[in-house]
mmCIF file of C-alpha atoms in Angstrom:
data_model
loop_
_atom_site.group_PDB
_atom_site.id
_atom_site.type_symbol
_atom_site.label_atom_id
_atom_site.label_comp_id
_atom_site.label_asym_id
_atom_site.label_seq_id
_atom_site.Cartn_x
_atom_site.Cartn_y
_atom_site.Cartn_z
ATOM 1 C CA UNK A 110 5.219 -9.549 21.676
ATOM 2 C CA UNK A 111 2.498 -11.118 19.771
ATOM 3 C CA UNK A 112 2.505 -8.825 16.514
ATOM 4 C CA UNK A 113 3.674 -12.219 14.660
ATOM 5 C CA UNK A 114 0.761 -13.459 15.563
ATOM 6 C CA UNK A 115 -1.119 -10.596 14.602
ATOM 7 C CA UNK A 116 0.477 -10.689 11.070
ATOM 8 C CA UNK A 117 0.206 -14.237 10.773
ATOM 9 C CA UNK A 118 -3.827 -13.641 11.775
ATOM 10 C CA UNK A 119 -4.283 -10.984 9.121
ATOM 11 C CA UNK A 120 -2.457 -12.873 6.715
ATOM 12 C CA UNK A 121 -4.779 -15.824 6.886
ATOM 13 C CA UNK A 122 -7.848 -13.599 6.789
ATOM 14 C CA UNK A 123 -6.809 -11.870 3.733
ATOM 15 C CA UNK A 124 -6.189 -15.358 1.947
ATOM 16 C CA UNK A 125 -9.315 -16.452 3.173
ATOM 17 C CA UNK A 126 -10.811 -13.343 1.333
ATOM 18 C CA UNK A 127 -8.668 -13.856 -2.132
ATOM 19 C CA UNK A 128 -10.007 -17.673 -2.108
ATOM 20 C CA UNK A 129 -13.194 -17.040 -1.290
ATOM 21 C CA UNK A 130 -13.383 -14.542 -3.680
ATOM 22 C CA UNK A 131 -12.039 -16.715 -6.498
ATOM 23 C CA UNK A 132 -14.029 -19.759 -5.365
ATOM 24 C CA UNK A 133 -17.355 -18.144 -6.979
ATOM 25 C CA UNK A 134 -15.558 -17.033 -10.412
ATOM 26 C CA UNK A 135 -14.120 -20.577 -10.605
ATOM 27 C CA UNK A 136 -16.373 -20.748 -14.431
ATOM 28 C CA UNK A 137 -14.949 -18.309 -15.914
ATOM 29 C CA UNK A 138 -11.455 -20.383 -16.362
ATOM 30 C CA UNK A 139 -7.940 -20.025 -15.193
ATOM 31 C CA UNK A 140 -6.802 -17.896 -18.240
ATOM 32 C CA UNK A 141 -9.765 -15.491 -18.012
ATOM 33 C CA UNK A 142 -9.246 -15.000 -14.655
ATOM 34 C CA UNK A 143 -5.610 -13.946 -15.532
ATOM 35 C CA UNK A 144 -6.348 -11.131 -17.260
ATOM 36 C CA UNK A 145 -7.224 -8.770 -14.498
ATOM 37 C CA UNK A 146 -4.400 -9.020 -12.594
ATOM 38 C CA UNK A 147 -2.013 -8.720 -15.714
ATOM 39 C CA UNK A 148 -3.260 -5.220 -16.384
ATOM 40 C CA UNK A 149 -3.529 -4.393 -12.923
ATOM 41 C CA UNK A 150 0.693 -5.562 -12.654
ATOM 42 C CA UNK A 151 1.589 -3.822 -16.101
ATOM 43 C CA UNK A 152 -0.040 -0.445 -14.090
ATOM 44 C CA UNK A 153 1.731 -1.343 -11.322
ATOM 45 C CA UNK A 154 4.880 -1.876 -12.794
ATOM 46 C CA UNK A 155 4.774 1.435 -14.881
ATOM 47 C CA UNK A 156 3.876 3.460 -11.863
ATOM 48 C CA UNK A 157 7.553 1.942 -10.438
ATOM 49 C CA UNK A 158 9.396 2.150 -13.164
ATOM 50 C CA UNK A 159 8.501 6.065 -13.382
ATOM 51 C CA UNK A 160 8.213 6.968 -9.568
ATOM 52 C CA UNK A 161 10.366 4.486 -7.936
ATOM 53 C CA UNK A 162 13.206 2.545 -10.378
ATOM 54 C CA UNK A 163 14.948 1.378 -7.897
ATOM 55 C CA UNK A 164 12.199 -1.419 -7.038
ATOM 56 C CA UNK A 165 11.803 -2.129 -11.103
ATOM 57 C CA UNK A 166 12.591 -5.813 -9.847
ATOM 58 C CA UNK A 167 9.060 -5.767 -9.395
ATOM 59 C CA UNK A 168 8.280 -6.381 -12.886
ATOM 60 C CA UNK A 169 10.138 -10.072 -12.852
ATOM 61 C CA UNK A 170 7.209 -11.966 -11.130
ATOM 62 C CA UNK A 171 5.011 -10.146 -14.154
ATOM 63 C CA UNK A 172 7.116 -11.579 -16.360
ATOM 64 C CA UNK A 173 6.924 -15.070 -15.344
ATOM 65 C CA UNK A 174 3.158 -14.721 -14.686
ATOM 66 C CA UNK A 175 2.964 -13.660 -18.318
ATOM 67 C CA UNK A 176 4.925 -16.682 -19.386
ATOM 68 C CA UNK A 177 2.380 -18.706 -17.592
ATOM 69 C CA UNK A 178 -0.927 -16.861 -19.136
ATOM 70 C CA UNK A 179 0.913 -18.004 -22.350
ATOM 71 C CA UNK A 180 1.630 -21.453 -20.970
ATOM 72 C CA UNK A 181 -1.971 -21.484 -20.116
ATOM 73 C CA UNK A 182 -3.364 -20.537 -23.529
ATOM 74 C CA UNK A 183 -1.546 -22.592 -25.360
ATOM 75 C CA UNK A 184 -1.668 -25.947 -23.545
ATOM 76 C CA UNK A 185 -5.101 -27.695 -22.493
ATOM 77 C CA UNK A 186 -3.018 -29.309 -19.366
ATOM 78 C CA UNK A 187 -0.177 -27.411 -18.539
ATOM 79 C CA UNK A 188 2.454 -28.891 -16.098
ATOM 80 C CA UNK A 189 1.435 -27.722 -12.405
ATOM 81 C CA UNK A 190 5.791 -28.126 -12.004
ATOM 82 C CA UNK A 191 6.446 -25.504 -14.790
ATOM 83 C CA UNK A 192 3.325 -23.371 -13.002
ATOM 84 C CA UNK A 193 4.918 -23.925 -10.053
ATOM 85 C CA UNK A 194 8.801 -23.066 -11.034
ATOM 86 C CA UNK A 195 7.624 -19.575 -12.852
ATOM 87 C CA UNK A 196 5.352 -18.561 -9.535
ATOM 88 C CA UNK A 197 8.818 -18.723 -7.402
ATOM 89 C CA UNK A 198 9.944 -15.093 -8.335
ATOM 90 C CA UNK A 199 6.632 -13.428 -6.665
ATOM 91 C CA UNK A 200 7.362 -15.844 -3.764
ATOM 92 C CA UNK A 201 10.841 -15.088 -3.417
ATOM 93 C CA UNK A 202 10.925 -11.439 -3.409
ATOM 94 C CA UNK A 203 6.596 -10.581 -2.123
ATOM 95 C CA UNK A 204 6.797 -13.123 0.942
ATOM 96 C CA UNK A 205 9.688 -11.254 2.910
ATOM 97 C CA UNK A 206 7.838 -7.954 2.336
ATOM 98 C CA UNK A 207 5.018 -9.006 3.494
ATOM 99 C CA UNK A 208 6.477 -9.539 7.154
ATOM 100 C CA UNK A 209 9.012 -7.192 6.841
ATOM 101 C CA UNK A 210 6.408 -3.843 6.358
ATOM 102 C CA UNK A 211 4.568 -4.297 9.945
ATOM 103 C CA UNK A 212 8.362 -5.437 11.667
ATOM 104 C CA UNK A 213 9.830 -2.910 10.831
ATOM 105 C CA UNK A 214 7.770 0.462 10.828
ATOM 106 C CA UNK A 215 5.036 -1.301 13.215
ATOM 107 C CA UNK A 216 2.294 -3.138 13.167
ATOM 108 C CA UNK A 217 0.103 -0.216 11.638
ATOM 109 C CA UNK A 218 1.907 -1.205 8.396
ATOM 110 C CA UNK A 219 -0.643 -4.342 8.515
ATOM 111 C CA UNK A 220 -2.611 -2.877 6.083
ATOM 112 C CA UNK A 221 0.505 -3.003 3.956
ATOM 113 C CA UNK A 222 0.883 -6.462 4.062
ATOM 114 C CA UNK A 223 -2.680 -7.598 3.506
ATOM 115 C CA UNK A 224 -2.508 -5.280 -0.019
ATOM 116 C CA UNK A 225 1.246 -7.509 -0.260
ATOM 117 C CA UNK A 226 -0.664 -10.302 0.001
ATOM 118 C CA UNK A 227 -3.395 -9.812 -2.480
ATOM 119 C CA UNK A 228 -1.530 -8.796 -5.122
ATOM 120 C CA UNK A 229 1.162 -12.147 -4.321
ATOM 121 C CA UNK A 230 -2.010 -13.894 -4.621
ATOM 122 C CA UNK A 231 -3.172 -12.685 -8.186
ATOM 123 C CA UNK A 232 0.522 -13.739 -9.059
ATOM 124 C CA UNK A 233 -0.175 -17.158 -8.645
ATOM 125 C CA UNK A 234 -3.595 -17.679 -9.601
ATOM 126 C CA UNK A 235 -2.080 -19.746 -12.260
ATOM 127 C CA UNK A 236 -1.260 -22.368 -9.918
ATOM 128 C CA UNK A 237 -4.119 -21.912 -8.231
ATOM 129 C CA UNK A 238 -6.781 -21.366 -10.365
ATOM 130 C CA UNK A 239 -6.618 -25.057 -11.083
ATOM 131 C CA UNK A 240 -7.379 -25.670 -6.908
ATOM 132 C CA UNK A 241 -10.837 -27.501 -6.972
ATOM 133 C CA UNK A 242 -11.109 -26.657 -3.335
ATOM 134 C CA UNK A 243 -10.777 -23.408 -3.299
ATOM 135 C CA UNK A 244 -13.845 -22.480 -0.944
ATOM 136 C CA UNK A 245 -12.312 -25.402 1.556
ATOM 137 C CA UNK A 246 -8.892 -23.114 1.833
ATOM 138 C CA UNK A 247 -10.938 -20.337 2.181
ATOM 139 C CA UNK A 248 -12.725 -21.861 5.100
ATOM 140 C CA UNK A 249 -9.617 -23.034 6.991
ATOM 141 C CA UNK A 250 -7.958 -19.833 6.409
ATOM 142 C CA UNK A 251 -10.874 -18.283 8.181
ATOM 143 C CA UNK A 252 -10.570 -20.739 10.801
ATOM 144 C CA UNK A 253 -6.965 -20.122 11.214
ATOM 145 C CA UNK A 254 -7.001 -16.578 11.123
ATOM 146 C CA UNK A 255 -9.906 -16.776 14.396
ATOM 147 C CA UNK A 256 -7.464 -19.304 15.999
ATOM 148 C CA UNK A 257 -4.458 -16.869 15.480
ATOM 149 C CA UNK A 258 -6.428 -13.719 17.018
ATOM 150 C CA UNK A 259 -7.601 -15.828 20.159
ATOM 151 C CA UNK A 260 -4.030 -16.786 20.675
ATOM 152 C CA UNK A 261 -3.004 -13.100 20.262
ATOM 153 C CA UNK A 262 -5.419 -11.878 22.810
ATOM 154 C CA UNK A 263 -4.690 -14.635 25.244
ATOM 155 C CA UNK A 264 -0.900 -13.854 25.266
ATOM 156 C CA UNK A 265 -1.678 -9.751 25.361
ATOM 157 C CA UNK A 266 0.034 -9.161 28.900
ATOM 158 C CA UNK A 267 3.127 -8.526 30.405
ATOM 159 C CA UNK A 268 5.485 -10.954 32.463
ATOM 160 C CA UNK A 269 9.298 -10.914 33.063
ATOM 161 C CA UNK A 270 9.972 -13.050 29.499
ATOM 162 C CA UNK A 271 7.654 -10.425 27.976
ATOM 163 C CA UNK A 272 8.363 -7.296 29.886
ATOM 164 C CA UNK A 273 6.036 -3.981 29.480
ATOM 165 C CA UNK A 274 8.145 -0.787 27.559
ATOM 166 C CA UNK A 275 8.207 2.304 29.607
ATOM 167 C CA UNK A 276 9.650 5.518 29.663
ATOM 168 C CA UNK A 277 10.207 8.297 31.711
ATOM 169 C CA UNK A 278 11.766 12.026 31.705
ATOM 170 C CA UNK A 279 12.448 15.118 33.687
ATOM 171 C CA UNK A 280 11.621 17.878 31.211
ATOM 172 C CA UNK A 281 13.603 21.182 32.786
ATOM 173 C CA UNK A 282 12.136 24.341 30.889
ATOM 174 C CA UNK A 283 14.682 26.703 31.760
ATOM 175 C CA UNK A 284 12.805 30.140 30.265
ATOM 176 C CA UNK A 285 9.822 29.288 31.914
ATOM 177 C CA UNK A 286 11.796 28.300 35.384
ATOM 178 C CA UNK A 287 9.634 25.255 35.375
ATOM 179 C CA UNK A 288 9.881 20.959 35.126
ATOM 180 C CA UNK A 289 7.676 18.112 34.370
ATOM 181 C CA UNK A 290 7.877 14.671 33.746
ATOM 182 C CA UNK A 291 7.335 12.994 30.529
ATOM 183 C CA UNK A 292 6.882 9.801 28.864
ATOM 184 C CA UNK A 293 5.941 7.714 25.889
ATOM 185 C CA UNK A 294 4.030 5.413 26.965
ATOM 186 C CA UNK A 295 0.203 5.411 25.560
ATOM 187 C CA UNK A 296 -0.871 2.947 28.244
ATOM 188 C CA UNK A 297 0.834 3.706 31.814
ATOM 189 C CA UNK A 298 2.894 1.159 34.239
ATOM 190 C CA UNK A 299 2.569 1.234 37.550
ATOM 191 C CA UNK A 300 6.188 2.366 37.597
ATOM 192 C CA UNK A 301 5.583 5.302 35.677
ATOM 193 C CA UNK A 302 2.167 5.986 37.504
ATOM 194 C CA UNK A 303 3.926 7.031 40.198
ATOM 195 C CA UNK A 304 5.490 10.221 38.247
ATOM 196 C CA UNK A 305 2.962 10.585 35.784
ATOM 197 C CA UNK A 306 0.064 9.435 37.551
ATOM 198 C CA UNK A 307 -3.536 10.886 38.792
ATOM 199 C CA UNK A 308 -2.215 14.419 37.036
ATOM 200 C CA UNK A 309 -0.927 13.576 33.916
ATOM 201 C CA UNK A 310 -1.801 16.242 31.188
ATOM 202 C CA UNK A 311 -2.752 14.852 28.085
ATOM 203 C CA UNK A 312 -0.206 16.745 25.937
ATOM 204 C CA UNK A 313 -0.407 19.204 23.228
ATOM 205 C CA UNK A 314 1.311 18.021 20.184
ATOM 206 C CA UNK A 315 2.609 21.054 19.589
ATOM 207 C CA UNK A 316 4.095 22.025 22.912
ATOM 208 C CA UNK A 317 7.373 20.257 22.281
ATOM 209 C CA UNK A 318 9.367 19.831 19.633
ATOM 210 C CA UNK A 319 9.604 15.833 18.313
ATOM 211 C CA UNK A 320 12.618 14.607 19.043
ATOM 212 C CA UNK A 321 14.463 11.977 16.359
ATOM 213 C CA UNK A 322 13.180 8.598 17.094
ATOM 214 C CA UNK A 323 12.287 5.408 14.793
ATOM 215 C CA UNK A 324 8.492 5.973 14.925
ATOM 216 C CA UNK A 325 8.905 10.152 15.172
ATOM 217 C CA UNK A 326 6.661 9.559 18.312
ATOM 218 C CA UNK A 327 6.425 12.586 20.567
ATOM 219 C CA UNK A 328 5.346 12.722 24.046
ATOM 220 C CA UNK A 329 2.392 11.713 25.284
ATOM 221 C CA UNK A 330 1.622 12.934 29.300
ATOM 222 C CA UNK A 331 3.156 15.111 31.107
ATOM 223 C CA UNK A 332 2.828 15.704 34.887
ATOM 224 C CA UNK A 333 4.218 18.592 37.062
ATOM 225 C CA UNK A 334 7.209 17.745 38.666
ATOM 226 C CA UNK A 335 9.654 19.218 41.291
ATOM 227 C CA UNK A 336 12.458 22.181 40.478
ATOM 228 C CA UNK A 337 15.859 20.919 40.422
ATOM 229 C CA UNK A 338 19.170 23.209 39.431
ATOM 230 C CA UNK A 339 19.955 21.023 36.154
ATOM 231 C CA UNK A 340 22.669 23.379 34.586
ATOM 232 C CA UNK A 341 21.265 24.043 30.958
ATOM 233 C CA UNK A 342 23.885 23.890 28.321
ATOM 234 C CA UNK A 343 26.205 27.713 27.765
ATOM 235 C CA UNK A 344 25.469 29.541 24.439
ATOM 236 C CA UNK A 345 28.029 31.426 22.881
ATOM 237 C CA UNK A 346 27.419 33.941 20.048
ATOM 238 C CA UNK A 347 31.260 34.243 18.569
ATOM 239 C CA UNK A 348 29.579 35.928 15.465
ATOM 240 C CA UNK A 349 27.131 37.789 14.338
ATOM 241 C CA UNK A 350 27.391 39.769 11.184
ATOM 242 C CA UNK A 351 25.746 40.908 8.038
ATOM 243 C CA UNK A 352 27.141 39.412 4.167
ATOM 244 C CA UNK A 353 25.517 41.077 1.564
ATOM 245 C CA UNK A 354 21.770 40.051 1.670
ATOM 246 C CA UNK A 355 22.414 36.995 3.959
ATOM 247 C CA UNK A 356 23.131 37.330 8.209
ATOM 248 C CA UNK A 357 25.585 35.069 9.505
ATOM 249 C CA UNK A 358 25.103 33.491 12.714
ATOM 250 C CA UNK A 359 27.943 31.497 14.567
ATOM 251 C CA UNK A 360 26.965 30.011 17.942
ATOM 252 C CA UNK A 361 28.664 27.791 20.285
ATOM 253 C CA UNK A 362 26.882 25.583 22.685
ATOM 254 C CA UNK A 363 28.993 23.863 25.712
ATOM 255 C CA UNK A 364 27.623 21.610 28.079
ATOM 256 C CA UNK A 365 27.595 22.554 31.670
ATOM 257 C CA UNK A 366 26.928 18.957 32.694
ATOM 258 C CA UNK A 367 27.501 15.307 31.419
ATOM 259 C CA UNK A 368 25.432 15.028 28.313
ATOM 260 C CA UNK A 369 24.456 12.493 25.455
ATOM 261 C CA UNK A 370 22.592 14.625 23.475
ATOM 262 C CA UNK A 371 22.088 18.016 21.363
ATOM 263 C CA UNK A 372 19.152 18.769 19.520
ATOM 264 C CA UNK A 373 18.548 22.105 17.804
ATOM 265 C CA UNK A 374 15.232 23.305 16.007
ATOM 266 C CA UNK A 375 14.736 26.828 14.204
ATOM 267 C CA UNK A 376 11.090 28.628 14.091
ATOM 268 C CA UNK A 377 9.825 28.733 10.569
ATOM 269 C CA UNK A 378 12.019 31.178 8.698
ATOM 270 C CA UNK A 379 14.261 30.102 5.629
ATOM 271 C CA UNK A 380 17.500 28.708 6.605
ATOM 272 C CA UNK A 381 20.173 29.232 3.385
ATOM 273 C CA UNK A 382 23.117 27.538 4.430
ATOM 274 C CA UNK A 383 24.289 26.189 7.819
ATOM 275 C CA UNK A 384 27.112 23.788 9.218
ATOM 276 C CA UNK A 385 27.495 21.609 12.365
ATOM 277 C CA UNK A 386 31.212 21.285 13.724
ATOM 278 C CA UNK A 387 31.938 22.659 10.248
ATOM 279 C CA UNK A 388 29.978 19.772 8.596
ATOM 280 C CA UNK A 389 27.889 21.187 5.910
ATOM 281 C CA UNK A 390 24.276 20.257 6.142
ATOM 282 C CA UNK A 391 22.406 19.514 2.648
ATOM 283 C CA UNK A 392 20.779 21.998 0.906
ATOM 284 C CA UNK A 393 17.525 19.501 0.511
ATOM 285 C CA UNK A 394 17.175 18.705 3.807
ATOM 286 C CA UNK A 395 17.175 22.518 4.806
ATOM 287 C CA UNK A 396 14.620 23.063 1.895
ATOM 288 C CA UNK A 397 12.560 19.380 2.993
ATOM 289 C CA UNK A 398 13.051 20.117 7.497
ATOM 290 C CA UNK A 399 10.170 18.779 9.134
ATOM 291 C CA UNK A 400 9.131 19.835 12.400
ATOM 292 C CA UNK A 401 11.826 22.941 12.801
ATOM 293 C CA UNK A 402 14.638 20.283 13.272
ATOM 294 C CA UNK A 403 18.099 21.588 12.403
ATOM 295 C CA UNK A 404 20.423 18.686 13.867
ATOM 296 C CA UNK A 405 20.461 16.077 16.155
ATOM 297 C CA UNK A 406 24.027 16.142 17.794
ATOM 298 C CA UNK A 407 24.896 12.638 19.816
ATOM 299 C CA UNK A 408 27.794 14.055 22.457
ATOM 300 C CA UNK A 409 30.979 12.203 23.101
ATOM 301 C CA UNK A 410 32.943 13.341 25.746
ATOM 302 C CA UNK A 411 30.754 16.575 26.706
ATOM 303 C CA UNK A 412 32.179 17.853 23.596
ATOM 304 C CA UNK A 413 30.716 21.252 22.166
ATOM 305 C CA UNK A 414 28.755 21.996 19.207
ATOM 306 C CA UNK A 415 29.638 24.777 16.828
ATOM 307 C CA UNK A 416 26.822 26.091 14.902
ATOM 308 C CA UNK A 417 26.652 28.373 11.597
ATOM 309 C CA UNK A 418 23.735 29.297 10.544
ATOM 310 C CA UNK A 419 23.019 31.751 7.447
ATOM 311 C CA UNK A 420 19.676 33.298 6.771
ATOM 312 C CA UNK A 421 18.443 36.260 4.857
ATOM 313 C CA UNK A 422 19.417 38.826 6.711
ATOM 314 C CA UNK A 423 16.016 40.797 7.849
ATOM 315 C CA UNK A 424 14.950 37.686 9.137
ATOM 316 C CA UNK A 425 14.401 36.848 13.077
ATOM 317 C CA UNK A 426 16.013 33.374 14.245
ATOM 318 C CA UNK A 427 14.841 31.810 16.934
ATOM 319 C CA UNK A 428 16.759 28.505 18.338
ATOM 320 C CA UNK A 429 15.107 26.022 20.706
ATOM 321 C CA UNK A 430 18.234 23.620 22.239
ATOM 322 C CA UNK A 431 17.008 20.410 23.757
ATOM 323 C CA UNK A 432 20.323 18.929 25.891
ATOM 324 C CA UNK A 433 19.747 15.600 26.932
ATOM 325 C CA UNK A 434 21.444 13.449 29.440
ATOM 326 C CA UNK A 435 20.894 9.581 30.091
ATOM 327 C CA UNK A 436 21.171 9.477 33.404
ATOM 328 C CA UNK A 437 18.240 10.022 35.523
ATOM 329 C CA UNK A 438 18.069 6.925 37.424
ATOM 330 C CA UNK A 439 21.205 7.231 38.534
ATOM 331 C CA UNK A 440 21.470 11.104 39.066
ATOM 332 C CA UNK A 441 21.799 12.034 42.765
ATOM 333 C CA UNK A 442 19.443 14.643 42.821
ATOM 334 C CA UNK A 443 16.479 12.108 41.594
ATOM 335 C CA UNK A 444 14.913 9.014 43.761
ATOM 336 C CA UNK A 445 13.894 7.158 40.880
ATOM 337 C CA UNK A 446 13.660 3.555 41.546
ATOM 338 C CA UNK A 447 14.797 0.749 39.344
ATOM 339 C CA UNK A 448 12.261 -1.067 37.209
ATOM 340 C CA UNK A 449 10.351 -3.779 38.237
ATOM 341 C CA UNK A 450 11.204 -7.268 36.466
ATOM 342 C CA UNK A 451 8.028 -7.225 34.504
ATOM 343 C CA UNK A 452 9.244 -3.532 32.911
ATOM 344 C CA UNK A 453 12.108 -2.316 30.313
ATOM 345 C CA UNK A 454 13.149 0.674 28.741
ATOM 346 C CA UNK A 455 11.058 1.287 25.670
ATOM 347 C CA UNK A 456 13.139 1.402 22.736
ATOM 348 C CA UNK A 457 13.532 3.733 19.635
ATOM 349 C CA UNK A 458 12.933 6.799 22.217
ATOM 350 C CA UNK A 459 15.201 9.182 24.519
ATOM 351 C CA UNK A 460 14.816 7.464 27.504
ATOM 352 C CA UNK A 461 15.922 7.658 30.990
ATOM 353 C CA UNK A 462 16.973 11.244 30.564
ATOM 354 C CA UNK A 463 17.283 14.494 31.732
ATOM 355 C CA UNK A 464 16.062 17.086 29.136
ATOM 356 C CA UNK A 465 16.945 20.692 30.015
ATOM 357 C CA UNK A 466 15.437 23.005 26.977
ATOM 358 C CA UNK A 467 16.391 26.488 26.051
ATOM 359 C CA UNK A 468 15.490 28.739 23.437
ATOM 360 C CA UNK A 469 17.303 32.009 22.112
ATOM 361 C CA UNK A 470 16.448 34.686 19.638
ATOM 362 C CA UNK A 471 18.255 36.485 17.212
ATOM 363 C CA UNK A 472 16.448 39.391 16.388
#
């Protein structure tokens, strides 16, 4: 709840930096002090238009800070309005990024926006290479950016307007005949302490699979938990055949309870072709899977999922099926009590769920 703050802290510090910086070079001219950052840009901008075109928009702020540097040259006083007009494109498409980085993949992006910030900086040094004050800016954005952290340490907690993310799963192994419970959560709540508690296991990272989530987070304790008869999901093999130098695999996979959601991972052997409820998966991502993950199957109406798979044909498959339903607190075989006010789901995450997992080989 206070990562704005953070941002807005960071930000300040790294202008604080970048005028500082400038403040002891201030001799050397505004159009000297130009040239730098042009050739850094024109790298910049080459490196896009080669490895990413789609973001060759980039090179319109260059352009303008060009016609500046030859604004600059030409003109003993230059108008601070024209400065100011051709500085607007590296305002106008830099200053969104900058927030938009740490918002949206978190706020270990930060770093992100402080290099965002620096190089919108160099874009405008020819408005403000003519600041006289430059070490007085750098001084109150160093002021600032202690204000800003105080304030975001000071408003660290939880309340009810502010509420703490948790989560919490029953894990159901059903080869191994055995259950724990799960979570996300790096720093426990007292609600979750009381499944995860004084026995938590700090978990492997490779003891489960990662399931699909914003942040590709996996779990992080796990706690023994009681046996329940959760009815894992019914695997069909309808065929299972050999086509010239590929095997062809054709599985079925019903639910034997009310379910949300189907995810299916491979172990490490080439997968040639395959299709979900006859939708044909892309060769790339087959060639480009991370983590084993073959599909990610969000039920509706405890429908089934139809897989073909083909692989080369001396090749052992071996399928790991995570089902997934949504409704542990309400389940009547669980006791789970209802979050307190200061507490909400965590988002991003399979939450609130009963994960039954299964795995099958074809040998």
């Amino acid at each position: 709840y206070n990562g704005y703050t953070y941002i807005a802290a960071f930000i300040l510090f790294c202008l604080g930096i970048c005028f500082g910086v400038y403040h002891r070079f201030k001799k050397l001219g505004t159009p000297n002090l130009l040239v730098g950052p042009i050739v850094l840009w024109l790298v910049i901008c080459g490196a896009i238009a080669v490895y990413l075109p789609g973001a060759s928009f980039f090179v319109i702020p260059l352009f303008a800070m060009l016609v500046s540097f030859l604004i600059i040259i030409a003109q003993k006083e230059p108008s601070p309005y024209v400065l100011v007009f051709l500085a607007l494109p590296a305002i106008w498409i830099y200053t969104p990024l900058i927030k938009a980085f740490p918002v949206g993949l978190g706020l270990k992006m930060l770093v992100t926006s402080t290099v965002l910030v620096t190089l919108t900086f160099i874009l405008l040094l020819p408005v403000f290479g003519y600041y006289k004050n430059k070490n007085r800016l750098a001084l109150l954005s160093m002021v600032l950016f202690v204000g800003f952290m105080i304030s975001a340490h000071l408003n660290s907690g939880f309340s009810k307007e502010n509420a703490q993310p948790t989560s919490l799963l029953y894990v159901l192994d059903a080869d191994k005949n055995s259950a724990n419970w799960a979570t996300y959560d790096y720093f426990l709540s007292d609600w979750t302490s009381q499944f995860v508690g004084e026995n938590k296991m700090v978990l492997d990272k490779n003891e489960h699979n990662t399931l699909s989530s914003k942040y590709a987070s996996g779990f992080t304790f796990l706690s023994e938990a009681p046996l329940k008869q959760i009815e894992g999901p019914k695997i069909e093999t309808t065929t299972d055949t050999i086509i010239g130098n590929e095997r062809l695999l054709e599985i079925c996979i019903k639910p034997q309870r009310n379910v949300n959601r189907l995810d299916v991972f491979t172990n490490s052997i080439p997968i040639n072709k395959a299709t979900v409820n006859n939708i044909p998966i892309s060769a790339y991502f087959l060639e480009n899977r991370v983590g084993g993950k073959l599909v990610t199957h969000f039920i509706s109406d405890n429908d089934y999922t139809e897989l073909k798979v083909h692989i080369p044909k001396d090749s052992i498959l071996e399928l790991s099926f995570y089902e997934a339903s949504n409704d542990l607190l309400e389940h009547s075989m669980f006791t789970v009590p209802e979050r307190p006010e200061d507490n909400i789901p965590m988002p991003f995450v399979l939450n609130d769920a009963i994960l039954v997992i299964k795995t099958i080989r074809f040998e």
